[in-house]
Short mmCIF file of C-alpha atoms and ligand atoms in Angstrom, two decimals:
data_model
loop_
_atom_site.label_atom_id
_atom_site.label_comp_id
_atom_site.label_asym_id
_atom_site.label_seq_id
_atom_site.Cartn_x
_atom_site.Cartn_y
_atom_site.Cartn_z
CA MET A 1 -3.67 -9.83 -24.17
CA GLN A 2 -0.56 -10.08 -22.05
CA PHE A 3 0.58 -13.09 -20.03
CA ILE A 4 1.11 -10.83 -16.99
CA ASP A 5 -0.04 -7.22 -17.30
CA LEU A 6 2.46 -5.13 -15.32
CA LYS A 7 1.64 -2.00 -17.25
CA SER A 8 -1.96 -1.66 -16.01
CA GLN A 9 -0.70 -2.27 -12.49
CA TYR A 10 1.77 0.60 -12.83
CA GLU A 11 -0.88 2.89 -14.34
CA ASP A 12 -3.14 2.21 -11.37
CA SER A 13 -0.44 2.87 -8.77
CA ARG A 14 1.59 5.43 -10.72
CA ASP A 15 1.36 8.27 -8.15
CA LEU A 16 2.14 6.02 -5.19
CA ILE A 17 5.11 4.41 -6.92
CA ASN A 18 6.49 7.64 -8.35
CA SER A 19 6.33 9.47 -5.03
CA ARG A 20 8.00 6.58 -3.21
CA ILE A 21 10.79 6.58 -5.82
CA GLN A 22 11.11 10.37 -5.64
CA ALA A 23 11.49 10.18 -1.84
CA VAL A 24 14.50 7.90 -2.25
CA LEU A 25 16.05 10.17 -4.90
CA ASP A 26 15.54 13.07 -2.49
CA HIS A 27 17.18 11.48 0.56
CA GLY A 28 19.80 9.68 -1.50
CA GLN A 29 20.38 6.68 0.80
CA TYR A 30 20.41 4.15 -2.02
CA ILE A 31 21.78 1.32 0.11
CA MET A 32 20.12 0.46 3.44
CA GLY A 33 17.98 3.60 3.38
CA PRO A 34 14.95 3.96 5.67
CA GLU A 35 12.63 2.14 3.21
CA VAL A 36 14.58 -1.08 3.82
CA ALA A 37 13.70 -1.28 7.53
CA GLU A 38 10.18 0.01 6.83
CA LEU A 39 9.54 -2.76 4.30
CA GLU A 40 11.04 -5.41 6.59
CA GLN A 41 8.70 -4.36 9.40
CA ARG A 42 5.66 -4.35 7.09
CA LEU A 43 6.47 -7.77 5.64
CA ALA A 44 7.24 -9.32 9.04
CA ASP A 45 3.86 -8.06 10.29
CA TYR A 46 2.18 -9.41 7.15
CA THR A 47 3.55 -12.93 7.52
CA GLY A 48 3.49 -13.14 11.30
CA ALA A 49 7.20 -14.03 11.37
CA ARG A 50 9.25 -12.16 13.99
CA HIS A 51 11.94 -11.13 11.51
CA CYS A 52 12.12 -10.17 7.86
CA ILE A 53 15.45 -9.61 6.10
CA THR A 54 15.29 -8.21 2.57
CA VAL A 55 17.89 -9.53 0.12
CA SER A 56 18.94 -9.05 -3.49
CA SER A 57 16.82 -11.88 -4.99
CA GLY A 58 14.84 -14.99 -4.23
CA THR A 59 17.83 -17.09 -5.24
CA GLU A 60 20.08 -15.19 -2.82
CA ALA A 61 17.45 -15.71 -0.09
CA LEU A 62 17.72 -19.49 -0.53
CA ILE A 63 21.53 -19.37 -0.47
CA ILE A 64 21.62 -17.17 2.65
CA ALA A 65 19.07 -19.41 4.41
CA LEU A 66 21.21 -22.49 3.76
CA MET A 67 24.40 -20.68 4.83
CA ALA A 68 22.75 -19.49 8.08
CA LEU A 69 21.76 -23.07 8.86
CA GLY A 70 25.36 -24.15 8.28
CA VAL A 71 24.43 -26.45 5.39
CA GLY A 72 27.50 -27.28 3.31
CA PRO A 73 29.68 -30.00 1.80
CA GLY A 74 28.67 -33.52 2.82
CA ASP A 75 25.11 -32.45 3.66
CA GLU A 76 21.93 -33.45 1.85
CA VAL A 77 18.86 -31.28 1.34
CA ILE A 78 15.53 -32.81 0.33
CA THR A 79 13.57 -30.88 -2.27
CA THR A 80 11.25 -31.18 -5.26
CA PRO A 81 12.47 -31.72 -8.82
CA PHE A 82 9.43 -29.80 -10.14
CA SER A 83 10.47 -26.19 -9.57
CA PHE A 84 12.41 -23.32 -11.05
CA ILE A 85 16.09 -24.27 -11.15
CA ALA A 86 17.08 -21.85 -8.35
CA THR A 87 15.73 -24.19 -5.66
CA ALA A 88 18.26 -26.96 -6.34
CA GLU A 89 20.90 -24.54 -7.60
CA ALA A 90 21.14 -22.86 -4.17
CA VAL A 91 21.76 -26.22 -2.51
CA LEU A 92 24.61 -26.99 -4.92
CA LEU A 93 26.08 -23.51 -4.56
CA VAL A 94 26.60 -24.01 -0.81
CA GLY A 95 28.30 -27.34 -1.57
CA ALA A 96 25.48 -29.63 -0.45
CA LYS A 97 23.55 -32.26 -2.44
CA PRO A 98 19.91 -31.89 -3.48
CA VAL A 99 17.96 -35.11 -2.93
CA PHE A 100 14.73 -35.17 -4.88
CA VAL A 101 11.31 -36.33 -3.71
CA ASP A 102 8.41 -36.54 -6.17
CA ILE A 103 5.33 -34.32 -6.02
CA GLU A 104 1.62 -34.75 -5.31
CA ARG A 105 -0.63 -34.59 -8.36
CA ALA A 106 -3.19 -32.29 -6.78
CA SER A 107 -0.91 -29.35 -5.87
CA CYS A 108 2.27 -30.14 -7.84
CA ASN A 109 4.16 -29.69 -4.55
CA ILE A 110 6.48 -32.11 -2.74
CA ASP A 111 4.68 -35.22 -1.47
CA PRO A 112 5.14 -35.38 2.34
CA GLN A 113 4.46 -39.15 2.29
CA LEU A 114 7.63 -39.77 0.26
CA ILE A 115 10.04 -37.64 2.30
CA GLU A 116 10.92 -39.97 5.18
CA GLN A 117 12.32 -42.71 2.94
CA LYS A 118 14.87 -40.23 1.52
CA ILE A 119 16.18 -39.06 4.91
CA THR A 120 19.72 -40.23 5.72
CA ALA A 121 22.30 -39.36 8.40
CA ALA A 122 23.49 -36.58 6.06
CA THR A 123 20.09 -34.88 5.64
CA ARG A 124 20.02 -31.39 7.12
CA ALA A 125 17.01 -29.63 5.68
CA ILE A 126 13.88 -29.88 3.52
CA ILE A 127 13.00 -27.22 0.93
CA PRO A 128 9.35 -27.46 -0.11
CA VAL A 129 8.39 -25.08 -2.93
CA SER A 130 5.03 -23.29 -2.90
CA LEU A 131 4.51 -23.73 -6.63
CA TYR A 132 2.08 -21.58 -8.65
CA GLY A 133 1.22 -19.59 -5.51
CA GLN A 134 -0.01 -22.44 -3.30
CA THR A 135 1.94 -23.88 -0.37
CA ALA A 136 2.78 -27.54 0.10
CA ASP A 137 1.25 -29.51 2.99
CA MET A 138 3.45 -27.68 5.49
CA ASP A 139 2.17 -29.27 8.74
CA ALA A 140 2.95 -32.75 7.39
CA ILE A 141 6.40 -31.61 6.23
CA ASN A 142 7.19 -29.84 9.53
CA LEU A 143 6.18 -33.00 11.41
CA VAL A 144 8.60 -35.22 9.47
CA ALA A 145 11.30 -32.57 9.89
CA SER A 146 10.85 -32.29 13.63
CA ARG A 147 10.97 -36.08 14.02
CA HIS A 148 14.42 -36.03 12.39
CA GLY A 149 15.74 -32.69 13.67
CA LEU A 150 15.73 -31.07 10.22
CA ALA A 151 15.18 -27.44 9.27
CA VAL A 152 12.44 -26.54 6.78
CA ILE A 153 13.01 -23.72 4.28
CA GLU A 154 9.88 -22.73 2.35
CA ASP A 155 10.71 -21.57 -1.18
CA GLY A 156 7.82 -19.14 -1.31
CA ALA A 157 9.11 -17.22 -4.33
CA GLN A 158 5.68 -17.64 -5.96
CA SER A 159 3.46 -17.57 -2.89
CA PHE A 160 3.82 -14.35 -0.90
CA GLY A 161 0.28 -13.59 0.31
CA ALA A 162 -0.92 -17.23 0.21
CA THR A 163 -2.21 -18.95 3.34
CA TYR A 164 -2.03 -22.46 4.72
CA ARG A 165 -4.59 -23.34 7.42
CA GLY A 166 -5.00 -19.62 8.10
CA ARG A 167 -1.27 -18.87 8.42
CA GLN A 168 0.73 -16.82 5.93
CA SER A 169 3.28 -18.23 3.50
CA GLY A 170 6.75 -17.22 4.69
CA GLY A 171 5.84 -17.76 8.35
CA LEU A 172 5.19 -21.49 8.11
CA SER A 173 8.59 -23.03 8.82
CA THR A 174 12.14 -22.50 10.17
CA ILE A 175 12.86 -20.02 7.37
CA GLY A 176 10.65 -18.69 4.58
CA CYS A 177 12.07 -17.23 1.36
CA THR A 178 10.36 -15.09 -1.23
CA SER A 179 11.20 -13.21 -4.43
CA PHE A 180 10.18 -9.79 -5.72
CA PHE A 181 11.13 -10.55 -9.33
CA PRO A 182 8.81 -8.29 -11.39
CA SER A 183 6.41 -11.04 -12.51
CA LYS A 184 5.94 -12.62 -9.05
CA PRO A 185 2.69 -11.80 -7.24
CA LEU A 186 4.45 -9.08 -5.21
CA GLY A 187 7.11 -7.79 -7.59
CA CYS A 188 9.53 -4.86 -7.66
CA TYR A 189 11.10 -3.31 -10.78
CA GLY A 190 14.31 -5.29 -10.73
CA ASP A 191 15.62 -8.04 -8.47
CA GLY A 192 14.70 -8.44 -4.83
CA GLY A 193 13.75 -11.00 -2.23
CA ALA A 194 13.18 -11.58 1.46
CA LEU A 195 13.82 -14.05 4.26
CA PHE A 196 11.45 -14.69 7.16
CA THR A 197 12.09 -16.39 10.48
CA SER A 198 10.97 -16.25 14.08
CA ASP A 199 14.34 -17.61 15.30
CA ASP A 200 16.41 -14.69 16.69
CA ALA A 201 19.79 -16.37 16.20
CA LEU A 202 19.02 -17.31 12.59
CA ALA A 203 17.80 -13.77 11.91
CA THR A 204 21.08 -12.33 13.21
CA ALA A 205 23.07 -14.80 11.13
CA MET A 206 21.10 -14.00 7.97
CA ARG A 207 21.46 -10.23 8.52
CA GLU A 208 25.22 -10.66 8.83
CA ILE A 209 25.55 -13.02 5.87
CA ARG A 210 23.61 -10.53 3.70
CA VAL A 211 26.43 -8.01 4.24
CA HIS A 212 29.61 -10.06 3.83
CA GLY A 213 29.33 -11.77 7.21
CA GLN A 214 29.79 -8.43 8.91
CA SER A 215 28.82 -8.11 12.59
CA ARG A 216 30.12 -4.54 12.93
CA ARG A 217 31.50 -2.27 10.27
CA TYR A 218 34.55 -3.98 8.72
CA VAL A 219 34.46 -6.79 11.28
CA HIS A 220 33.65 -10.03 9.42
CA THR A 221 32.77 -12.83 11.80
CA ARG A 222 31.53 -15.32 9.21
CA LEU A 223 31.50 -15.98 5.48
CA GLY A 224 28.87 -13.87 3.77
CA VAL A 225 27.73 -12.51 0.43
CA GLY A 226 26.86 -9.14 -1.10
CA GLY A 227 23.14 -9.73 -0.88
CA ARG A 228 21.36 -6.50 0.01
CA MET A 229 18.14 -5.35 -1.64
CA ASP A 230 18.53 -1.73 -2.69
CA THR A 231 16.43 1.07 -1.23
CA LEU A 232 14.66 1.93 -4.52
CA GLN A 233 13.37 -1.60 -4.92
CA CYS A 234 12.18 -1.65 -1.30
CA ALA A 235 10.36 1.65 -1.94
CA ILE A 236 8.62 0.13 -4.98
CA VAL A 237 7.46 -2.90 -2.98
CA LEU A 238 6.19 -0.56 -0.23
CA ALA A 239 4.12 1.30 -2.82
CA LYS A 240 2.78 -1.92 -4.33
CA LEU A 241 1.82 -3.27 -0.89
CA GLU A 242 -0.92 -0.62 -0.71
CA ARG A 243 -2.97 -2.45 -3.32
CA PHE A 244 -1.65 -5.94 -2.73
CA ASP A 245 -4.65 -7.34 -0.86
CA TRP A 246 -6.98 -5.96 -3.53
CA GLU A 247 -4.76 -7.55 -6.18
CA ILE A 248 -4.92 -10.92 -4.43
CA ARG A 249 -8.73 -10.69 -4.42
CA GLN A 250 -8.66 -9.88 -8.13
CA ARG A 251 -6.36 -12.83 -8.83
CA ARG A 252 -8.73 -15.11 -6.94
CA ARG A 253 -11.67 -13.77 -8.93
CA ALA A 254 -9.88 -14.46 -12.20
CA ALA A 255 -8.95 -17.96 -10.98
CA ALA A 256 -12.55 -18.63 -9.90
CA ALA A 257 -13.72 -17.63 -13.39
CA TYR A 258 -11.21 -20.02 -14.98
CA ASP A 259 -12.22 -22.77 -12.51
CA ALA A 260 -15.89 -22.41 -13.41
CA LEU A 261 -15.25 -22.36 -17.16
CA LEU A 262 -12.49 -24.94 -17.44
CA HIS A 263 -12.63 -27.36 -14.53
CA PRO A 264 -15.68 -29.22 -15.83
CA HIS A 265 -13.76 -30.00 -19.04
CA LEU A 266 -10.03 -30.12 -18.23
CA PRO A 267 -7.88 -31.05 -15.24
CA VAL A 268 -6.55 -27.93 -13.49
CA ILE A 269 -4.11 -27.47 -10.61
CA ALA A 270 -6.75 -26.62 -8.03
CA CYS A 271 -6.31 -24.84 -4.75
CA GLN A 272 -6.55 -27.27 -1.83
CA PRO A 273 -9.39 -26.62 0.65
CA ASP A 274 -7.06 -25.84 3.59
CA ARG A 275 -5.12 -23.21 1.55
CA THR A 276 -5.55 -20.01 -0.39
CA SER A 277 -3.44 -19.38 -3.47
CA VAL A 278 -2.12 -16.12 -4.89
CA TYR A 279 -2.14 -17.72 -8.35
CA ALA A 280 1.35 -16.79 -9.44
CA GLN A 281 0.23 -19.07 -12.27
CA TYR A 282 -3.10 -20.55 -13.26
CA THR A 283 -2.17 -23.93 -14.65
CA VAL A 284 -4.13 -26.56 -16.55
CA LEU A 285 -3.13 -30.03 -17.74
CA VAL A 286 -3.31 -30.68 -21.47
CA GLU A 287 -2.20 -33.17 -24.10
CA GLN A 288 -0.37 -32.24 -27.33
CA ARG A 289 0.77 -29.08 -25.67
CA ASP A 290 2.93 -27.64 -28.46
CA GLN A 291 0.11 -27.81 -31.00
CA LEU A 292 -2.34 -26.39 -28.48
CA ARG A 293 -0.02 -23.52 -27.69
CA SER A 294 0.33 -22.54 -31.33
CA GLU A 295 -3.48 -22.59 -31.72
CA LEU A 296 -3.77 -20.29 -28.72
CA ASP A 297 -0.95 -18.10 -29.97
CA ALA A 298 -2.83 -17.68 -33.24
CA ALA A 299 -5.86 -16.54 -31.22
CA GLY A 300 -3.66 -13.91 -29.54
CA ILE A 301 -3.37 -15.76 -26.22
CA PRO A 302 0.09 -16.02 -24.70
CA THR A 303 0.82 -19.09 -22.57
CA ALA A 304 3.84 -20.41 -20.68
CA VAL A 305 5.15 -23.73 -19.37
CA HIS A 306 6.37 -23.94 -15.77
CA TYR A 307 8.46 -26.07 -16.19
CA PRO A 308 9.06 -28.17 -19.31
CA LEU A 309 11.95 -30.22 -17.90
CA PRO A 310 12.13 -31.32 -14.24
CA ILE A 311 15.39 -30.49 -12.47
CA HIS A 312 16.57 -34.13 -12.27
CA GLN A 313 16.51 -34.21 -16.09
CA GLN A 314 18.39 -30.93 -16.60
CA PRO A 315 21.79 -31.50 -18.23
CA ALA A 316 23.76 -30.00 -15.34
CA TYR A 317 21.73 -31.82 -12.67
CA ALA A 318 20.99 -35.27 -14.09
CA HIS A 319 24.01 -36.81 -12.36
CA LEU A 320 22.41 -36.05 -8.97
CA ALA A 321 19.47 -38.35 -9.55
CA ALA A 322 21.63 -41.17 -10.93
CA GLY A 323 18.91 -42.28 -13.34
CA GLU A 324 16.18 -42.25 -10.69
CA ARG A 325 12.73 -41.42 -12.02
CA TYR A 326 10.14 -39.07 -10.55
CA PRO A 327 7.06 -40.12 -12.50
CA VAL A 328 4.58 -37.49 -11.30
CA SER A 329 7.03 -34.64 -11.92
CA GLU A 330 7.84 -36.01 -15.37
CA ASP A 331 4.17 -36.41 -16.26
CA MET A 332 3.33 -32.89 -15.05
CA ALA A 333 6.29 -31.37 -16.89
CA ALA A 334 4.92 -32.85 -20.11
CA ARG A 335 1.35 -31.58 -19.57
CA VAL A 336 1.26 -28.32 -17.59
CA LEU A 337 0.21 -25.14 -19.34
CA SER A 338 -0.03 -21.75 -17.60
CA LEU A 339 -2.66 -19.28 -18.81
CA PRO A 340 -2.67 -15.47 -18.69
CA MET A 341 -3.23 -14.43 -15.06
CA GLY A 342 -3.07 -11.37 -12.88
CA PRO A 343 -5.12 -8.78 -11.05
CA TYR A 344 -5.99 -7.02 -14.29
CA LEU A 345 -7.32 -10.06 -16.16
CA SER A 346 -10.97 -9.18 -16.82
CA ALA A 347 -13.88 -11.58 -16.77
CA SER A 348 -14.22 -11.25 -20.55
CA ASP A 349 -10.48 -12.01 -20.96
CA ALA A 350 -10.95 -15.13 -18.84
CA ARG A 351 -13.92 -16.20 -21.00
CA HIS A 352 -11.94 -15.55 -24.19
CA VAL A 353 -8.99 -17.62 -22.92
CA ALA A 354 -11.24 -20.43 -21.70
CA SER A 355 -13.31 -20.71 -24.88
CA SER A 356 -10.21 -20.53 -27.10
CA LEU A 357 -8.52 -23.19 -24.99
CA LEU A 358 -11.50 -25.52 -25.15
CA ARG A 359 -11.88 -24.95 -28.90
CA ALA A 360 -8.17 -25.65 -29.42
CA THR A 361 -8.45 -28.75 -27.25
CA ASN A 362 -11.20 -30.00 -29.53
CA LEU A 363 -9.01 -29.35 -32.57
CA THR A 364 -5.91 -31.01 -31.20
CA GLN A 365 -7.62 -33.84 -29.33
CA PRO A 366 -10.89 -34.57 -31.17
CA GLY A 367 -13.45 -36.21 -28.96
CA ARG A 368 -11.55 -35.55 -25.76
CA VAL A 369 -13.66 -32.65 -24.68
CA GLU A 370 -17.35 -32.39 -25.55
CA THR A 371 -18.16 -29.35 -27.66
CA VAL A 372 -18.74 -26.43 -25.35
CA GLU A 373 -20.22 -23.09 -26.16
CA LEU A 374 -19.28 -20.36 -23.78
CA SER A 375 -21.02 -17.04 -23.98
CA VAL A 376 -18.21 -14.60 -24.60
C1 LIG B 401 11.47 -17.03 -9.12
C2 LIG B 401 11.83 -18.19 -8.30
C3 LIG B 401 13.04 -18.27 -7.59
C4 LIG B 401 14.14 -17.28 -7.76
O1 LIG B 401 13.81 -15.97 -7.46
P1 LIG B 401 14.71 -14.78 -8.10
O2 LIG B 401 14.24 -13.58 -7.35
O3 LIG B 401 14.39 -14.74 -9.54
O4 LIG B 401 16.13 -15.11 -7.83
C5 LIG B 401 13.26 -19.36 -6.77
N1 LIG B 401 12.35 -20.33 -6.65
C6 LIG B 401 11.17 -20.31 -7.30
C7 LIG B 401 10.20 -21.41 -7.10
C8 LIG B 401 10.88 -19.25 -8.17
O5 LIG B 401 9.72 -19.23 -8.84
#
């Protein structure tokens, strides 16, 4: 069993992907070829945002978003310490300071109730992360932001295709960012990402920043980066979009199977009733995680931990928090365990994972879980 099965996905879409790649090789416009604009139009339509700008990665999307908003030295950006490092890294790279706010237990996303107390005269933006494929409580976050005149950048690197109160991730705030890293729910075969906004001026700024701050050829009106997504990667995402909605349904079926088998026995990061998740990860909470993982490994089940150390405890970032604690993030970091997930995870795979996990839980934490027999 694989943690994420990209090979079956390719086998299923081989002809579509190969012919899209061949078309690029035939026309030869490797940078800013026609597939770039085609993908941007498709993704803008998908999210409901007026503009989509493809970029070279999810990390670059965050950096370009911050640059377009003019966030820089002396500014503060509120974000979660329980994320992949890129979220806070982007803030530091533009010269601003990440200010951390702890997460909610239910979704592992930033707790909107705790944001206001961290807002100062220097705060410019809030970056909620849509962790594991589920958005944060975006209406509550947007409300706090609008009260204080702040921008909201959704780090939707794990959540393209998710919805919040019927609206698509990416189109929920001032700017949405996503990633097409191969293992994300909508992945390419290299690095890629996208920005979403319905603000025309921000869209223009982000398009220019993506290409060295260029407004016309060799006229550079602002500081920019080399941040384009190449045509081949856009072509691959276009091919994968054909089956994307089916894949999301398959992911939800796999997650529903896990929910039914595991939730009665173990705490899981559940999808909130006003949202749908794309299950970039299916994550449970366990004790004695290392021992549990080696039991599962012995049963042929790969697992992962997203993420074992919160950002405020990372060696290069600890000085930012000045010893401040984020108890929910720290507790989650010690207990989260992500299980194999993806559109090609079969019902029998899900049962095998669930029964092995519950058996291992009984071994490592006797008495914690009642003995369960699952029909595999
Ligand atoms: C993957 C990820 C990123 C970075 O995306 P890349 O395309 O790998 O640069 C940023 N934030 C989160 C939450 C991610 O999961």
